[in-house]
Amino acid sequence: MSGGIKAGLVGLGKIARDQHLPAMEKVEGIKLAAVASRNAQAEGVNNYPGLDAMLAGEPDLDAVILCQPPQVRYEAARQALLAGKHVFLEKPPGATVSEVEALIALAERQGVTLYASWHSRYAAAVAHAGQWLATRTIRHISIQWREDVRHWHPGQPWIWEAGGFGVFDPGINALSILTEIVSDPLALLSAKLEVPANKQAPIGAELRMATASGASVDAVFDWRQTGPQTWDIAVETDDGQLLLSEGGNMLRLDGEVQVQAPDEEYPSMYRRFVTLVANHAIDADVAPLRLVADAFLCGEHCPTTAFED
Ligand code: NAP
């Protein structure tokens, strides 16, 4: 790998074009060599109709980046790991917890990297928030993750299908930040899931959680918010209040802005991936996915009116 990691990407859709391609251009130590897509072609690389053809046509690929929806990622990840490739998974790392655990075991057996990426953990203010909380006692956490699904997810039928997560697709980003900045284990206590009559996945959810030390944590995820969008996590402690907003890119402590910076999440994740691959290391935290799975396990189903997207 003297010229850096030679990577192949699968699923040339919104996130691949918006973030993965520009991030790989920007980061040293990794180069996109090939793309596997059923419908699209990328410029300046070799294009294949699917992962089989890409693996056969590019025997010296080091890594495979999987950017498809979660429902189809497990088989692709298995195939890439069995071919001895390092694997970078978009979030959520699987449609189920057991899939991800199987992939971790397979990556261990193969001696290759498995990276379950959580982009929101790399938002500009998240690390600072975690450091500030580490020396304080948390009393209560309130999460408000409200956005307009028609704006952010047009033409994505998979997101409303089983295994597509519905409003937990953005909501799991909040949970990835929560599980990063709170060192105490979190228990999911109860949930309410609002599922439109014509969909398989929720459009709204309310979660009640608690830290092992007893602090209460409430979360509201809603896909029906038009106008200004809200991605906030507010924390009350024994020594001040913290507000993470803009999806983790802005931090206020007792009302005073401490950090406000543009989003550099994907380049940071690729730097992390380059380091992991150099060490054949695994980074695959299932904590956010486990909370979502628990919400689906115990959640009260509240049918709501059909939603046309
Ligand atoms: P997308 O554009 O709807 O789909 C990505 C690509 O996956 C499609 O272009 C298609 O690629 C392939 N694909 C779609 N449906 C498929 C199916 N049924 N079987 C096989 N391949 C299929 O979705 P996206 O927004 O990029 O999201 C993909 C993943 O990234 C999701 O897990 C999402 O949570 C995550 N993500 C998205 C965003 C965002 O802002 N959109 C942000 C962060 C993370 P080909 O046509 O090339 O085969």
JSON list of C-alpha atoms in Angstrom, two decimals, residues 151-234:
[
{"chain": "A", "resi": 151, "resn": "HIS", "atom": "CA", "xyz": [-36.28, 18.22, 2.10]},
{"chain": "A", "resi": 152, "resn": "TRP", "atom": "CA", "xyz": [-33.59, 15.77, 3.25]},
{"chain": "A", "resi": 153, "resn": "HIS", "atom": "CA", "xyz": [-34.79, 12.43, 1.86]},
{"chain": "A", "resi": 154, "resn": "PRO", "atom": "CA", "xyz": [-36.67, 12.96, -1.40]},
{"chain": "A", "resi": 155, "resn": "GLY", "atom": "CA", "xyz": [-36.93, 9.86, -3.61]},
{"chain": "A", "resi": 156, "resn": "GLN", "atom": "CA", "xyz": [-35.59, 7.44, -1.00]},
{"chain": "A", "resi": 157, "resn": "PRO", "atom": "CA", "xyz": [-38.23, 4.67, -0.72]},
{"chain": "A", "resi": 158, "resn": "TRP", "atom": "CA", "xyz": [-35.84, 2.41, 1.26]},
{"chain": "A", "resi": 159, "resn": "ILE", "atom": "CA", "xyz": [-35.91, 4.78, 4.23]},
{"chain": "A", "resi": 160, "resn": "TRP", "atom": "CA", "xyz": [-39.63, 4.08, 4.79]},
{"chain": "A", "resi": 161, "resn": "GLU", "atom": "CA", "xyz": [-39.31, 0.31, 4.39]},
{"chain": "A", "resi": 162, "resn": "ALA", "atom": "CA", "xyz": [-38.53, -2.28, 7.06]},
{"chain": "A", "resi": 163, "resn": "GLY", "atom": "CA", "xyz": [-34.85, -1.95, 7.96]},
{"chain": "A", "resi": 164, "resn": "GLY", "atom": "CA", "xyz": [-34.77, 1.61, 6.65]},
{"chain": "A", "resi": 165, "resn": "PHE", "atom": "CA", "xyz": [-35.14, 3.12, 10.15]},
{"chain": "A", "resi": 166, "resn": "GLY", "atom": "CA", "xyz": [-37.58, 5.93, 9.25]},
{"chain": "A", "resi": 167, "resn": "VAL", "atom": "CA", "xyz": [-37.00, 8.90, 11.54]},
{"chain": "A", "resi": 168, "resn": "PHE", "atom": "CA", "xyz": [-34.29, 6.90, 13.32]},
{"chain": "A", "resi": 169, "resn": "ASP", "atom": "CA", "xyz": [-32.11, 7.41, 10.23]},
{"chain": "A", "resi": 170, "resn": "PRO", "atom": "CA", "xyz": [-31.38, 10.97, 11.44]},
{"chain": "A", "resi": 171, "resn": "GLY", "atom": "CA", "xyz": [-32.23, 10.11, 15.06]},
{"chain": "A", "resi": 172, "resn": "ILE", "atom": "CA", "xyz": [-29.39, 7.61, 15.28]},
{"chain": "A", "resi": 173, "resn": "ASN", "atom": "CA", "xyz": [-27.01, 10.51, 14.61]},
{"chain": "A", "resi": 174, "resn": "ALA", "atom": "CA", "xyz": [-28.18, 12.10, 17.85]},
{"chain": "A", "resi": 175, "resn": "LEU", "atom": "CA", "xyz": [-27.75, 8.77, 19.64]},
{"chain": "A", "resi": 176, "resn": "SER", "atom": "CA", "xyz": [-24.23, 8.44, 18.21]},
{"chain": "A", "resi": 177, "resn": "ILE", "atom": "CA", "xyz": [-23.34, 11.80, 19.77]},
{"chain": "A", "resi": 178, "resn": "LEU", "atom": "CA", "xyz": [-25.10, 10.93, 23.04]},
{"chain": "A", "resi": 179, "resn": "THR", "atom": "CA", "xyz": [-23.22, 7.64, 23.42]},
{"chain": "A", "resi": 180, "resn": "GLU", "atom": "CA", "xyz": [-19.95, 9.44, 22.61]},
{"chain": "A", "resi": 181, "resn": "ILE", "atom": "CA", "xyz": [-20.24, 12.32, 25.09]},
{"chain": "A", "resi": 182, "resn": "VAL", "atom": "CA", "xyz": [-21.81, 10.35, 27.97]},
{"chain": "A", "resi": 183, "resn": "SER", "atom": "CA", "xyz": [-19.39, 7.78, 29.35]},
{"chain": "A", "resi": 184, "resn": "ASP", "atom": "CA", "xyz": [-21.99, 6.12, 31.57]},
{"chain": "A", "resi": 185, "resn": "PRO", "atom": "CA", "xyz": [-23.94, 3.25, 29.94]},
{"chain": "A", "resi": 186, "resn": "LEU", "atom": "CA", "xyz": [-27.44, 4.21, 28.77]},
{"chain": "A", "resi": 187, "resn": "ALA", "atom": "CA", "xyz": [-30.59, 2.16, 29.22]},
{"chain": "A", "resi": 188, "resn": "LEU", "atom": "CA", "xyz": [-33.60, 2.54, 26.95]},
{"chain": "A", "resi": 189, "resn": "LEU", "atom": "CA", "xyz": [-36.68, 2.53, 29.24]},
{"chain": "A", "resi": 190, "resn": "SER", "atom": "CA", "xyz": [-39.61, 3.15, 26.91]},
{"chain": "A", "resi": 191, "resn": "ALA", "atom": "CA", "xyz": [-40.48, 4.47, 23.47]},
{"chain": "A", "resi": 192, "resn": "LYS", "atom": "CA", "xyz": [-43.42, 5.64, 21.36]},
{"chain": "A", "resi": 193, "resn": "LEU", "atom": "CA", "xyz": [-43.25, 5.15, 17.61]},
{"chain": "A", "resi": 194, "resn": "GLU", "atom": "CA", "xyz": [-45.59, 7.05, 15.27]},
{"chain": "A", "resi": 195, "resn": "VAL", "atom": "CA", "xyz": [-45.90, 5.03, 12.06]},
{"chain": "A", "resi": 196, "resn": "PRO", "atom": "CA", "xyz": [-47.89, 6.44, 9.10]},
{"chain": "A", "resi": 197, "resn": "ALA", "atom": "CA", "xyz": [-50.66, 4.12, 7.85]},
{"chain": "A", "resi": 198, "resn": "ASN", "atom": "CA", "xyz": [-48.92, 3.71, 4.45]},
{"chain": "A", "resi": 199, "resn": "LYS", "atom": "CA", "xyz": [-45.33, 3.17, 5.75]},
{"chain": "A", "resi": 200, "resn": "GLN", "atom": "CA", "xyz": [-43.30, 0.52, 7.54]},
{"chain": "A", "resi": 201, "resn": "ALA", "atom": "CA", "xyz": [-41.07, 2.90, 9.49]},
{"chain": "A", "resi": 202, "resn": "PRO", "atom": "CA", "xyz": [-41.80, 5.70, 11.98]},
{"chain": "A", "resi": 203, "resn": "ILE", "atom": "CA", "xyz": [-42.12, 9.38, 11.12]},
{"chain": "A", "resi": 204, "resn": "GLY", "atom": "CA", "xyz": [-41.88, 10.39, 14.78]},
{"chain": "A", "resi": 205, "resn": "ALA", "atom": "CA", "xyz": [-40.48, 8.84, 17.94]},
{"chain": "A", "resi": 206, "resn": "GLU", "atom": "CA", "xyz": [-40.14, 9.64, 21.63]},
{"chain": "A", "resi": 207, "resn": "LEU", "atom": "CA", "xyz": [-37.58, 7.80, 23.74]},
{"chain": "A", "resi": 208, "resn": "ARG", "atom": "CA", "xyz": [-37.11, 7.70, 27.49]},
{"chain": "A", "resi": 209, "resn": "MET", "atom": "CA", "xyz": [-33.64, 6.62, 28.61]},
{"chain": "A", "resi": 210, "resn": "ALA", "atom": "CA", "xyz": [-31.48, 6.86, 31.73]},
{"chain": "A", "resi": 211, "resn": "THR", "atom": "CA", "xyz": [-27.78, 6.70, 32.47]},
{"chain": "A", "resi": 212, "resn": "ALA", "atom": "CA", "xyz": [-26.59, 3.93, 34.77]},
{"chain": "A", "resi": 213, "resn": "SER", "atom": "CA", "xyz": [-25.99, 6.66, 37.38]},
{"chain": "A", "resi": 214, "resn": "GLY", "atom": "CA", "xyz": [-29.66, 7.65, 37.17]},
{"chain": "A", "resi": 215, "resn": "ALA", "atom": "CA", "xyz": [-29.74, 10.80, 35.03]},
{"chain": "A", "resi": 216, "resn": "SER", "atom": "CA", "xyz": [-32.86, 10.99, 32.88]},
{"chain": "A", "resi": 217, "resn": "VAL", "atom": "CA", "xyz": [-32.56, 11.30, 29.10]},
{"chain": "A", "resi": 218, "resn": "ASP", "atom": "CA", "xyz": [-35.48, 12.20, 26.81]},
{"chain": "A", "resi": 219, "resn": "ALA", "atom": "CA", "xyz": [-35.37, 12.30, 23.03]},
{"chain": "A", "resi": 220, "resn": "VAL", "atom": "CA", "xyz": [-37.88, 13.48, 20.42]},
{"chain": "A", "resi": 221, "resn": "PHE", "atom": "CA", "xyz": [-37.28, 12.67, 16.77]},
{"chain": "A", "resi": 222, "resn": "ASP", "atom": "CA", "xyz": [-39.69, 14.21, 14.27]},
{"chain": "A", "resi": 223, "resn": "TRP", "atom": "CA", "xyz": [-39.63, 14.30, 10.48]},
{"chain": "A", "resi": 224, "resn": "ARG", "atom": "CA", "xyz": [-42.51, 16.75, 10.05]},
{"chain": "A", "resi": 225, "resn": "GLN", "atom": "CA", "xyz": [-40.69, 19.96, 10.90]},
{"chain": "A", "resi": 226, "resn": "THR", "atom": "CA", "xyz": [-40.74, 22.58, 8.17]},
{"chain": "A", "resi": 227, "resn": "GLY", "atom": "CA", "xyz": [-38.94, 25.94, 8.49]},
{"chain": "A", "resi": 228, "resn": "PRO", "atom": "CA", "xyz": [-35.88, 26.07, 10.75]},
{"chain": "A", "resi": 229, "resn": "GLN", "atom": "CA", "xyz": [-34.48, 22.62, 11.51]},
{"chain": "A", "resi": 230, "resn": "THR", "atom": "CA", "xyz": [-33.51, 21.49, 15.01]},
{"chain": "A", "resi": 231, "resn": "TRP", "atom": "CA", "xyz": [-30.66, 19.15, 15.92]},
{"chain": "A", "resi": 232, "resn": "ASP", "atom": "CA", "xyz": [-30.08, 19.95, 19.62]},
{"chain": "A", "resi": 233, "resn": "ILE", "atom": "CA", "xyz": [-28.80, 18.11, 22.68]},
{"chain": "A", "resi": 234, "resn": "ALA", "atom": "CA", "xyz": [-29.19, 20.00, 25.97]}
]
